[in-house]
Amino acid sequence: TLMVEPLALKDHTGENEIFLQRMLICSSILGVLALFLLARFFYLQVVQFDVHSTLSDKNRIQVQPLPPIRGLIYDRNGELLADNLPSFNLTITPERVDDLEKTLSHLGSHLNLTGEDIVGFRNRIKRRQRPFEPVPLLFKLTQEEIARFSVERHALPGVEVEAKLIRNYPKGDSVVHAVGSVRRINEIDARRLDKVAYSGTDHVGKIGVEKFYEQDLHGTVGYQQVEINAQGKIMKVLESNLPSRGKDLVLHLDSSLQAAASRALGDRRGTIVAIEPKTGGILALVSKPAYDPNLFVTGIDHKTYAELRDSEDVPLFNRAVQGQYEPGSTLKPIIGIAGLVTEVINPSSTIHDPGWFKLPDSDRLYRDWNWRISGEGGHGEVNLDKAIYRSCNVYFYDLALKIGIDRLDDYFSLFGFGLNTALDLPEARTGLLPTRNWKLSARGESWYPGDTLNIGIGQGDMLVTPLQLATAVTVIANRGEWIAPRMLKSGSELISQSSATKSDSLDRIPDSVWSLMIQAMEKVVHRGNQEFGENGTAWAYIGQDIEYRMAGKSGTAQVVGIKQGEEYDAEGLEERQRKHAWFVGFAPVESPTIALAVLIENGGGGSEVAAPVARAVLDHHLLGVKTGSLQALAAGGERL
């Protein structure tokens, strides 16, 4: 028989228990996960609500700086010297560009993009203050360039044409050394400038008035809060805080006089500084050659800059305030004043001038300007009055030696030499006022009598700037009232009238001394038709038909030395080795409205060359004559 196993019946109860256990475990796991998700949701939506709301807004909302409009600069008659013109710039926002290198390459194939442009662009990226800030690539786009970009714009996300105001100088090179200029902010500027105040600003005042009054001209930055889409396009402005424009400035400068002075100089290297005696206001400040400041506003190319920088005529150099020259005979009125006040001489004191001067126990001849190898020269009997209008060197050799270098230095400093007295010309230099201590410190040598003789005729180690010399003659025109020179007439509180006057020590000079010196300087121009050739040194060149009374003093300053026993021969020297020509003066004598200093580098004689230039400027100021009455000067303007 076969054995049959019993059938095993299904255990439904056990399976149900297992199923329930598994369901319970799964439900527990799912419950825990749900609780975790709810907790996370609560944390993100409730606890971290402010944080994530802010992050969301940062993606959606941006704060953009609104640069202020730079203040304008006017001359005393309301003519614009510096304004702002609209310019279209090509900008790139790197965060919105997928491939920056590809974008630059694409732009380079359609626009005039150079290696310099790309280098400058990369540097500006490094200097920007915040992400998503557009960075300029090209400035001052032409209409043709804008049209070419518009055709390709769809393929260039993050690239835009942006309209901005940029600095413009309507009068170009004629006022650059007077007004200064702005230039693009570089890495050095970025480190020193306030990052918030200069957000969105590309330029800063670098020289002159633009630099000194930067705080006033710049203005206050504003901001706007904008909503953007995923492509970075502005959808709407949510909130704005408008910028405050910079202050407008009015200068003492007279554009018409500035132009007349520039025409009078012509193509010659030199400078003219004209000051209004009663205010210290600088009416004209011309330095030639010059350059167009507009070249620097949006960035000058290397080739053009190299030509300016390496030019033998150094157009970037402001001769009026940075040039330091020997003053020559223009210093003699101050030495004469020192002699009278110290009572070393009186108005009737005389010497005999044979044409040369010698120190005791010395064979060296210190010569007068009219000395000749043949033995001719000299001025005979000379008092102070004649020594000024004939510019007698021998008289001032003798006088300087009697006064002594220590007292001379004291009086020179009263007139501003060796000091920077300009209130708002940041590039102004101090010149050099040599003293015993200076020579000992600089050269390890003692001061010798011969050094004093050289100073007596404005030669040797003494150096002055044309601005300093114009300031000194202004003091004479004011009969001792010192008013520091300044460019600003109104618009800023950075300089005040209280800081302008420095007349304490000049009180020691009595009015009779001022009168005597002014009369002698007047004879330089107006004394003529005299016997024995004793006319004023400038009479033959500017004094014969002059319509007003003018006081002046000519001067020449040697560039190269002359050996003992040799005469000065301009024709035998290269042009840049010839003497510098000076002339200082003021007019009208009774109530001066203008004082000036004229320097023509390597021009030759001060009376022959510099005096006619001064006369042309004074004619324009006093008579309204465009180029002065000396048409030969205007017709030539050639370098001597």
XYZ file of C-alpha atoms in Angstrom:
640
model
C 0.000 0.000 0.000
C 1.046 3.513 -0.683
C 1.674 5.991 2.157
C 0.047 9.414 1.507
C 1.321 12.450 3.439
C -1.312 14.678 4.937
C -2.025 18.004 3.165
C -0.480 21.131 4.811
C -3.099 23.837 5.217
C -2.162 27.619 4.733
C -1.611 29.529 8.018
C -3.656 32.644 7.369
C -3.313 33.897 10.882
C 0.496 33.880 10.813
C 0.666 35.573 7.460
C -1.634 38.286 8.669
C 0.557 38.919 11.642
C 3.674 39.144 9.465
C 1.915 41.496 7.042
C 0.758 43.697 9.885
C 4.235 43.802 11.334
C 5.716 44.827 8.008
C 3.038 47.450 7.445
C 3.696 48.842 10.884
C 7.409 49.095 10.197
C 6.855 50.762 6.813
C 4.279 53.117 8.286
C 6.675 54.021 11.048
C 9.439 54.715 8.566
C 7.124 56.779 6.397
C 5.840 58.609 9.454
C 9.343 59.440 10.582
C 10.229 60.630 7.076
C 7.041 62.715 6.952
C 7.843 64.223 10.331
C 11.368 64.986 9.118
C 10.021 66.645 5.986
C 7.489 68.612 8.020
C 10.209 69.667 10.428
C 12.472 70.663 7.555
C 9.598 72.503 5.898
C 8.868 74.317 9.153
C 12.533 75.207 9.589
C 12.904 76.558 6.060
C 9.554 78.305 5.808
C 9.224 79.625 9.335
C 12.517 79.627 11.195
C 14.654 80.542 8.160
C 12.017 82.638 6.430
C 13.950 85.949 6.633
C 17.179 84.375 5.408
C 15.718 82.664 2.369
C 13.472 85.585 1.588
C 16.576 87.789 1.475
C 18.431 85.303 -0.726
C 15.469 85.166 -3.060
C 15.352 88.930 -3.250
C 19.055 89.041 -4.027
C 18.437 86.900 -7.062
C 15.445 88.982 -8.050
C 16.343 92.459 -6.720
C 19.541 94.415 -7.190
C 20.792 97.689 -5.745
C 22.531 99.726 -8.418
C 24.590 102.892 -7.816
C 23.565 106.098 -9.562
C 26.706 108.176 -10.148
C 26.328 111.927 -9.591
C 26.682 114.522 -12.325
C 30.003 116.306 -11.985
C 29.846 120.037 -11.273
C 30.636 122.496 -14.071
C 33.513 124.977 -14.123
C 33.035 128.525 -15.426
C 35.356 131.464 -15.951
C 34.665 134.862 -14.343
C 32.454 135.866 -17.286
C 30.297 132.748 -17.269
C 32.065 130.895 -20.086
C 32.200 127.130 -19.705
C 35.653 125.714 -19.055
C 34.562 122.188 -18.129
C 31.166 120.603 -18.812
C 29.647 117.144 -19.292
C 28.599 115.628 -22.613
C 26.630 112.435 -23.290
C 28.709 109.485 -24.407
C 27.666 105.978 -25.470
C 29.796 103.251 -23.920
C 29.810 99.527 -24.605
C 29.548 97.623 -21.296
C 29.678 93.971 -20.318
C 28.249 92.361 -17.181
C 30.529 89.296 -16.821
C 28.023 87.338 -14.653
C 25.491 87.431 -17.484
C 27.889 86.181 -20.150
C 28.227 82.412 -20.690
C 31.637 82.600 -22.357
C 33.469 85.897 -21.855
C 36.382 85.048 -24.156
C 34.020 84.065 -26.955
C 32.030 87.265 -26.442
C 35.180 89.423 -26.602
C 36.289 87.623 -29.759
C 32.852 88.133 -31.322
C 32.908 91.852 -30.477
C 36.444 92.183 -31.793
C 35.375 90.920 -35.200
C 32.628 93.530 -35.498
C 34.038 96.559 -33.661
C 37.395 98.320 -33.503
C 38.524 96.432 -30.396
C 42.260 96.592 -29.579
C 44.489 94.743 -27.164
C 44.684 97.896 -25.036
C 40.882 97.952 -24.795
C 40.788 94.359 -23.538
C 43.585 94.906 -20.991
C 41.823 97.987 -19.677
C 38.531 96.081 -19.492
C 40.080 93.276 -17.433
C 41.633 95.792 -15.054
C 38.282 97.489 -14.589
C 36.689 94.134 -13.743
C 39.193 93.726 -10.904
C 38.454 97.216 -9.574
C 34.653 97.087 -9.626
C 32.894 97.269 -6.289
C 30.219 94.533 -6.578
C 29.082 91.652 -8.842
C 26.564 92.261 -11.620
C 28.008 95.748 -12.104
C 28.445 96.576 -15.817
C 32.060 97.142 -16.827
C 32.919 99.513 -19.709
C 34.732 97.946 -22.639
C 34.632 100.764 -25.203
C 33.996 104.473 -24.691
C 32.499 107.113 -26.969
C 30.982 104.779 -29.548
C 30.231 106.272 -32.935
C 26.788 105.935 -34.502
C 28.226 103.423 -36.939
C 29.611 101.286 -34.093
C 26.260 101.436 -32.268
C 24.482 100.285 -35.444
C 26.913 97.396 -35.953
C 26.454 96.265 -32.365
C 22.657 96.461 -32.622
C 22.703 93.906 -35.441
C 24.611 91.432 -33.237
C 22.936 92.276 -29.952
C 20.662 89.195 -29.916
C 23.730 86.951 -29.823
C 25.466 88.882 -27.044
C 23.607 88.554 -23.733
C 25.092 90.725 -20.985
C 26.473 93.271 -23.474
C 24.784 96.667 -23.605
C 25.220 100.187 -24.974
C 25.039 102.521 -21.997
C 24.613 106.290 -22.159
C 26.742 108.277 -19.673
C 27.912 111.825 -19.175
C 31.654 112.324 -19.559
C 33.855 115.343 -18.890
C 34.459 117.718 -21.762
C 36.766 120.712 -22.042
C 35.365 123.054 -24.718
C 38.511 125.197 -24.881
C 40.866 122.251 -25.138
C 44.581 122.872 -24.757
C 44.220 126.624 -24.159
C 43.133 126.122 -20.525
C 44.455 122.682 -19.594
C 47.294 123.946 -17.397
C 44.931 126.368 -15.654
C 41.921 124.105 -15.080
C 43.509 120.647 -14.995
C 41.560 117.553 -15.996
C 39.865 114.356 -14.887
C 41.143 110.948 -15.871
C 39.958 107.374 -15.498
C 40.229 105.828 -12.049
C 43.228 103.488 -11.919
C 44.310 100.906 -9.347
C 46.098 103.478 -7.189
C 43.040 105.713 -7.198
C 40.777 102.777 -6.359
C 42.783 102.023 -3.205
C 42.587 105.579 -1.861
C 39.059 106.569 -2.909
C 35.964 105.846 -0.855
C 34.432 102.769 -2.504
C 30.887 103.767 -1.632
C 31.209 107.417 -2.658
C 32.714 106.469 -6.033
C 30.365 103.553 -6.861
C 29.554 103.751 -10.551
C 32.049 106.575 -11.113
C 34.773 106.029 -13.711
C 36.693 109.309 -13.423
C 38.382 111.458 -10.806
C 40.139 114.842 -10.907
C 43.855 114.212 -11.398
C 45.475 117.632 -11.800
C 44.806 121.326 -11.245
C 41.466 122.732 -10.151
C 39.750 119.455 -11.023
C 41.944 117.693 -8.456
C 41.929 120.309 -5.705
C 38.136 120.734 -5.717
C 37.311 117.058 -6.345
C 35.280 116.887 -3.144
C 32.976 119.675 -4.344
C 32.838 118.757 -8.016
C 32.135 115.054 -7.568
C 28.768 115.208 -5.796
C 27.038 112.426 -3.792
C 26.255 108.977 -5.198
C 22.635 107.739 -5.325
C 21.110 104.250 -5.552
C 18.158 102.504 -7.151
C 16.586 99.156 -6.220
C 15.478 97.243 -9.317
C 13.759 93.940 -10.054
C 15.403 91.782 -12.695
C 14.438 88.609 -14.521
C 16.480 85.435 -14.958
C 18.317 86.999 -17.909
C 19.318 89.989 -15.799
C 17.031 92.444 -17.580
C 15.550 95.189 -15.424
C 11.794 94.683 -15.115
C 10.976 97.662 -12.908
C 12.463 100.142 -10.461
C 11.248 99.432 -6.936
C 12.881 102.304 -5.101
C 15.355 105.079 -5.899
C 17.510 107.583 -4.049
C 18.683 110.156 -6.571
C 22.293 111.379 -6.530
C 23.240 114.949 -5.650
C 25.127 116.668 -8.466
C 28.490 118.277 -7.777
C 28.869 121.976 -7.121
C 29.533 124.375 -9.971
C 32.701 126.449 -9.610
C 33.462 129.931 -10.903
C 37.124 130.786 -11.423
C 38.858 134.146 -11.555
C 40.205 133.060 -14.939
C 39.294 135.272 -17.898
C 38.970 133.071 -20.998
C 39.392 136.011 -23.341
C 42.606 137.103 -21.610
C 43.774 133.494 -21.517
C 43.328 133.255 -25.277
C 45.105 136.579 -25.821
C 48.044 135.400 -23.710
C 48.195 132.156 -25.668
C 48.246 134.064 -28.968
C 50.943 136.385 -27.667
C 53.215 133.440 -26.844
C 52.607 131.907 -30.247
C 54.551 128.691 -30.796
C 57.300 129.562 -28.349
C 57.970 127.600 -25.187
C 57.047 129.668 -22.198
C 54.429 130.767 -19.737
C 52.348 133.743 -18.661
C 50.742 134.206 -15.248
C 48.446 137.206 -14.727
C 46.924 138.081 -11.340
C 44.290 140.570 -10.194
C 46.166 142.402 -7.398
C 43.195 143.263 -5.181
C 41.834 139.710 -5.003
C 44.804 137.481 -5.795
C 42.627 135.932 -8.491
C 44.558 134.342 -11.348
C 43.281 135.964 -14.538
C 45.414 133.943 -16.925
C 47.715 130.961 -16.563
C 49.212 129.811 -19.843
C 51.939 127.232 -20.298
C 53.156 126.290 -23.759
C 53.280 123.911 -25.407
C 50.121 122.340 -24.044
C 47.895 119.367 -24.861
C 44.217 118.545 -25.262
C 42.853 117.254 -21.907
C 39.956 115.552 -23.706
C 42.428 112.906 -24.874
C 42.752 111.632 -21.293
C 39.089 111.567 -20.274
C 38.226 108.153 -21.683
C 41.779 106.854 -21.847
C 44.594 107.886 -24.148
C 46.230 105.287 -26.373
C 49.852 104.342 -25.713
C 51.205 105.848 -28.917
C 49.676 109.289 -28.362
C 50.691 109.309 -24.710
C 54.250 108.291 -25.572
C 54.487 111.175 -28.040
C 53.389 113.643 -25.343
C 55.559 112.095 -22.635
C 58.720 111.859 -24.733
C 58.416 115.203 -26.528
C 61.462 117.422 -26.087
C 59.086 120.339 -25.505
C 57.379 118.514 -22.567
C 53.771 119.670 -23.174
C 52.581 117.725 -20.096
C 54.743 119.966 -17.891
C 53.033 122.987 -16.347
C 55.758 125.613 -16.591
C 53.684 128.208 -14.746
C 53.624 126.385 -11.414
C 56.119 123.527 -11.786
C 58.880 125.199 -13.791
C 61.766 126.442 -11.632
C 64.043 129.020 -13.235
C 66.668 131.591 -12.291
C 64.765 134.897 -12.032
C 67.483 137.119 -13.490
C 67.093 140.878 -13.104
C 63.404 140.634 -12.193
C 64.694 140.132 -8.645
C 66.405 143.535 -8.498
C 63.386 145.566 -7.245
C 63.150 143.341 -4.185
C 66.875 143.638 -3.500
C 66.525 147.408 -3.844
C 63.653 147.423 -1.339
C 65.768 145.369 1.079
C 68.652 147.835 0.703
C 66.444 150.845 1.503
C 64.678 149.280 4.496
C 67.912 147.978 6.044
C 69.431 151.454 5.396
C 72.391 149.941 3.579
C 71.627 152.568 0.924
C 69.399 155.602 0.549
C 67.790 156.968 -2.632
C 70.785 159.200 -3.351
C 73.512 156.588 -2.743
C 75.659 156.123 -5.848
C 78.426 153.912 -7.135
C 80.620 154.099 -10.226
C 79.947 151.329 -12.723
C 82.878 150.662 -15.094
C 81.129 147.601 -16.525
C 82.480 145.087 -14.047
C 82.783 144.347 -10.327
C 85.580 142.598 -8.445
C 85.814 141.235 -4.938
C 88.870 142.277 -2.905
C 91.908 140.097 -3.606
C 90.203 138.468 -6.594
C 90.855 138.776 -10.312
C 87.461 137.463 -11.377
C 85.261 139.985 -13.164
C 81.547 140.003 -12.387
C 80.320 141.748 -15.487
C 77.495 144.085 -16.334
C 75.185 143.129 -19.182
C 76.707 145.793 -21.485
C 80.340 144.821 -20.827
C 82.512 144.222 -23.878
C 85.938 142.655 -24.307
C 87.116 145.917 -25.812
C 86.575 147.592 -22.438
C 83.363 149.356 -23.331
C 80.336 149.130 -21.083
C 79.229 150.227 -17.687
C 76.724 152.870 -16.654
C 78.893 155.516 -14.981
C 77.448 157.055 -11.826
C 74.443 155.015 -10.737
C 71.871 155.441 -7.976
C 69.045 153.005 -7.186
C 66.564 154.649 -9.539
C 68.931 154.371 -12.489
C 70.040 150.907 -11.428
C 66.450 149.741 -11.841
C 65.489 151.384 -15.131
C 68.885 150.583 -16.687
C 69.140 147.189 -14.909
C 72.688 147.872 -13.747
C 74.310 144.626 -12.593
C 77.314 146.236 -10.910
C 75.072 148.290 -8.616
C 73.318 145.135 -7.434
C 76.532 143.146 -7.030
C 77.666 145.836 -4.629
C 74.278 146.156 -2.912
C 73.786 142.402 -2.412
C 77.235 142.121 -0.863
C 76.472 144.953 1.563
C 73.099 143.520 2.596
C 74.439 139.965 2.997
C 72.778 136.684 2.153
C 71.024 136.264 5.505
C 69.079 139.505 5.256
C 68.453 138.938 1.550
C 66.897 135.560 2.294
C 64.683 137.203 4.877
C 63.325 139.708 2.359
C 62.968 137.148 -0.424
C 60.803 135.001 1.840
C 58.562 138.011 2.548
C 57.669 138.011 -1.145
C 56.921 134.272 -1.199
C 60.146 132.840 -2.630
C 61.089 129.414 -1.339
C 57.453 128.841 -0.314
C 54.324 127.365 -1.853
C 51.806 130.161 -1.340
C 49.220 129.101 -3.942
C 45.924 128.190 -2.317
C 44.404 125.852 -4.881
C 47.063 124.810 -7.383
C 48.141 121.373 -6.123
C 51.109 121.020 -8.495
C 52.746 124.313 -7.433
C 56.380 123.961 -6.407
C 58.431 125.971 -3.939
C 61.425 126.918 -6.053
C 64.734 127.184 -4.210
C 65.764 129.925 -1.802
C 69.450 129.213 -1.127
C 70.787 129.847 2.373
C 74.007 129.160 4.172
C 72.515 126.094 5.839
C 71.075 124.838 2.553
C 74.438 124.967 0.799
C 76.213 123.304 3.710
C 73.604 120.543 3.846
C 73.201 120.032 0.073
C 76.819 120.403 -1.007
C 78.925 120.304 2.134
C 80.315 123.746 1.278
C 80.363 127.109 2.984
C 78.641 130.168 1.552
C 81.041 132.434 -0.364
C 80.809 136.151 -1.239
C 80.673 135.195 -4.923
C 77.465 133.255 -4.226
C 75.916 136.447 -2.855
C 76.975 138.409 -5.939
C 75.237 135.903 -8.202
C 72.056 136.134 -6.127
C 72.280 139.932 -6.498
C 71.383 139.632 -10.181
C 68.997 136.675 -9.831
C 71.481 134.038 -10.934
C 73.316 131.248 -9.124
C 71.361 128.732 -7.098
C 68.137 130.683 -6.675
C 65.121 129.233 -8.509
C 61.589 130.611 -8.756
C 58.385 129.578 -10.459
C 56.602 132.034 -12.781
C 53.648 131.947 -10.364
C 55.929 133.007 -7.503
C 57.347 135.867 -9.551
C 53.860 137.047 -10.564
C 52.866 136.913 -6.888
C 55.915 138.956 -5.868
C 55.187 141.705 -8.393
C 51.575 141.670 -7.170
C 52.867 142.507 -3.685
C 54.691 145.517 -5.152
C 51.573 146.572 -7.060
C 49.607 146.348 -3.777
C 52.307 148.324 -1.915
C 52.876 145.542 0.572
C 49.475 143.897 0.840
C 49.925 140.168 0.496
C 47.051 138.206 -1.044
C 47.778 134.601 -1.879
C 47.072 133.665 -5.512
C 44.028 131.506 -6.149
C 41.982 130.131 -9.028
C 38.579 129.963 -7.320
C 36.216 132.918 -7.296
C 33.120 131.178 -5.869
C 31.530 127.772 -5.376
C 33.504 126.108 -2.565
C 34.398 126.619 1.088
C 37.745 124.825 0.814
C 39.638 128.114 0.834
C 38.660 131.143 2.837
C 39.555 134.809 2.752
C 41.087 134.538 6.208
C 43.807 132.239 4.879
C 44.607 134.535 1.973
C 46.422 137.452 3.601
C 49.974 137.397 4.875
C 51.118 140.977 5.394
C 52.523 140.995 8.936
C 56.235 141.259 8.160
C 55.700 143.444 5.088
C 54.581 146.221 7.445
C 58.245 147.026 8.022
C 58.421 148.482 4.501
C 57.257 152.136 4.516
C 55.066 153.534 1.754
C 57.867 155.850 0.625
C 59.946 152.788 -0.327
C 57.082 151.313 -2.354
C 56.616 154.642 -4.130
C 60.299 154.963 -4.995
C 60.507 151.425 -6.392
C 57.286 151.725 -8.395
C 58.496 155.000 -9.935
C 61.773 153.337 -10.942
C 59.903 150.381 -12.494
C 57.655 152.839 -14.318
C 60.751 154.378 -15.913
C 61.746 150.949 -17.257
C 58.823 151.316 -19.672
C 58.222 155.072 -20.020
C 61.626 156.767 -19.755
C 62.708 157.514 -23.338
C 64.351 160.026 -25.683
C 67.103 160.604 -23.136
C 70.637 161.708 -23.863
C 73.549 159.295 -23.503
C 71.281 156.317 -24.117
C 69.802 156.318 -20.621
C 66.339 155.185 -21.666
C 64.450 152.545 -19.737
C 65.444 149.092 -20.909
C 61.943 148.326 -22.267
C 61.053 151.775 -23.644
C 62.237 151.118 -27.206
C 60.233 147.899 -27.401
C 56.910 148.695 -25.702
C 56.942 152.211 -24.243
C 56.778 154.615 -27.175
C 53.051 154.407 -27.971
C 51.608 152.919 -24.825
C 48.237 154.346 -23.779
C 48.470 153.714 -20.024
C 51.077 153.936 -17.295
C 52.827 150.668 -16.613
C 55.541 149.553 -14.174
C 57.798 146.712 -15.217
C 61.161 144.989 -15.000
C 62.893 142.904 -17.607
C 65.311 140.085 -16.948
C 67.410 137.416 -18.588
C 68.667 134.203 -17.058
C 71.662 132.333 -18.403
C 71.222 128.681 -19.257
C 74.927 127.966 -19.837
C 77.905 129.666 -18.253
C 80.222 132.084 -20.036
C 83.946 131.814 -19.544
C 85.977 134.703 -18.213
C 87.022 136.986 -21.037
C 84.268 135.802 -23.391
C 81.152 137.655 -24.526
C 77.713 136.115 -24.735
C 77.016 135.129 -28.348
C 73.460 133.908 -28.890
C 74.117 133.036 -32.534
C 76.927 130.716 -31.523
C 74.736 128.714 -29.159
C 72.135 126.083 -29.814
C 68.601 127.364 -29.377
C 68.044 125.522 -26.091
C 71.252 126.946 -24.616
C 70.243 130.579 -25.051
C 69.079 132.802 -22.220
C 65.565 132.725 -20.861
C 63.644 135.985 -21.318
C 61.643 137.434 -18.406
C 59.350 140.384 -17.956
C 57.230 141.300 -14.942
C 54.936 144.277 -14.562
C 51.587 145.727 -13.569
C 49.167 148.391 -14.782
C 47.695 150.935 -14.465
C 50.327 152.199 -12.044
C 47.981 154.293 -9.876
C 45.347 151.593 -9.389
C 46.600 148.261 -10.737
C 44.049 145.779 -12.058
C 46.560 143.287 -13.423
C 50.060 142.095 -12.559
C 51.929 139.503 -14.566
C 55.061 137.511 -15.178
C 56.156 136.388 -18.645
C 58.825 133.781 -19.320
C 59.997 132.697 -22.764
C 62.412 129.807 -22.621
C 65.633 130.436 -24.539
C 64.082 133.625 -25.873
C 67.045 135.940 -25.356
C 66.626 139.462 -23.962
C 63.732 140.133 -21.642
C 63.067 143.628 -22.984
C 63.212 142.646 -26.635
C 61.264 139.383 -26.425
C 59.256 139.032 -23.217
C 58.202 142.689 -22.808
C 56.186 142.812 -26.082
C 54.335 139.673 -24.995
C 53.494 141.312 -21.673
C 52.382 144.471 -23.484
C 50.050 142.447 -25.731
C 48.386 140.851 -22.683
C 48.015 144.196 -20.879
C 46.626 145.846 -24.008
C 43.948 143.211 -24.225
C 43.061 143.525 -20.566
C 43.019 147.320 -20.410
C 42.074 148.301 -23.959
C 40.252 145.267 -25.277
C 42.814 144.739 -28.050
C 42.808 141.088 -29.080
C 46.507 140.665 -29.710
C 47.765 143.938 -28.307
C 49.018 146.808 -30.384
C 52.120 144.930 -31.495
C 50.973 143.265 -34.704
C 54.470 142.093 -35.560
C 54.371 139.885 -32.495
C 51.048 138.300 -33.472
C 52.173 137.791 -37.047
C 55.302 135.921 -36.025
C 54.973 133.872 -32.886
C 58.012 131.919 -34.011
C 60.405 130.419 -31.528
C 63.518 132.484 -31.025
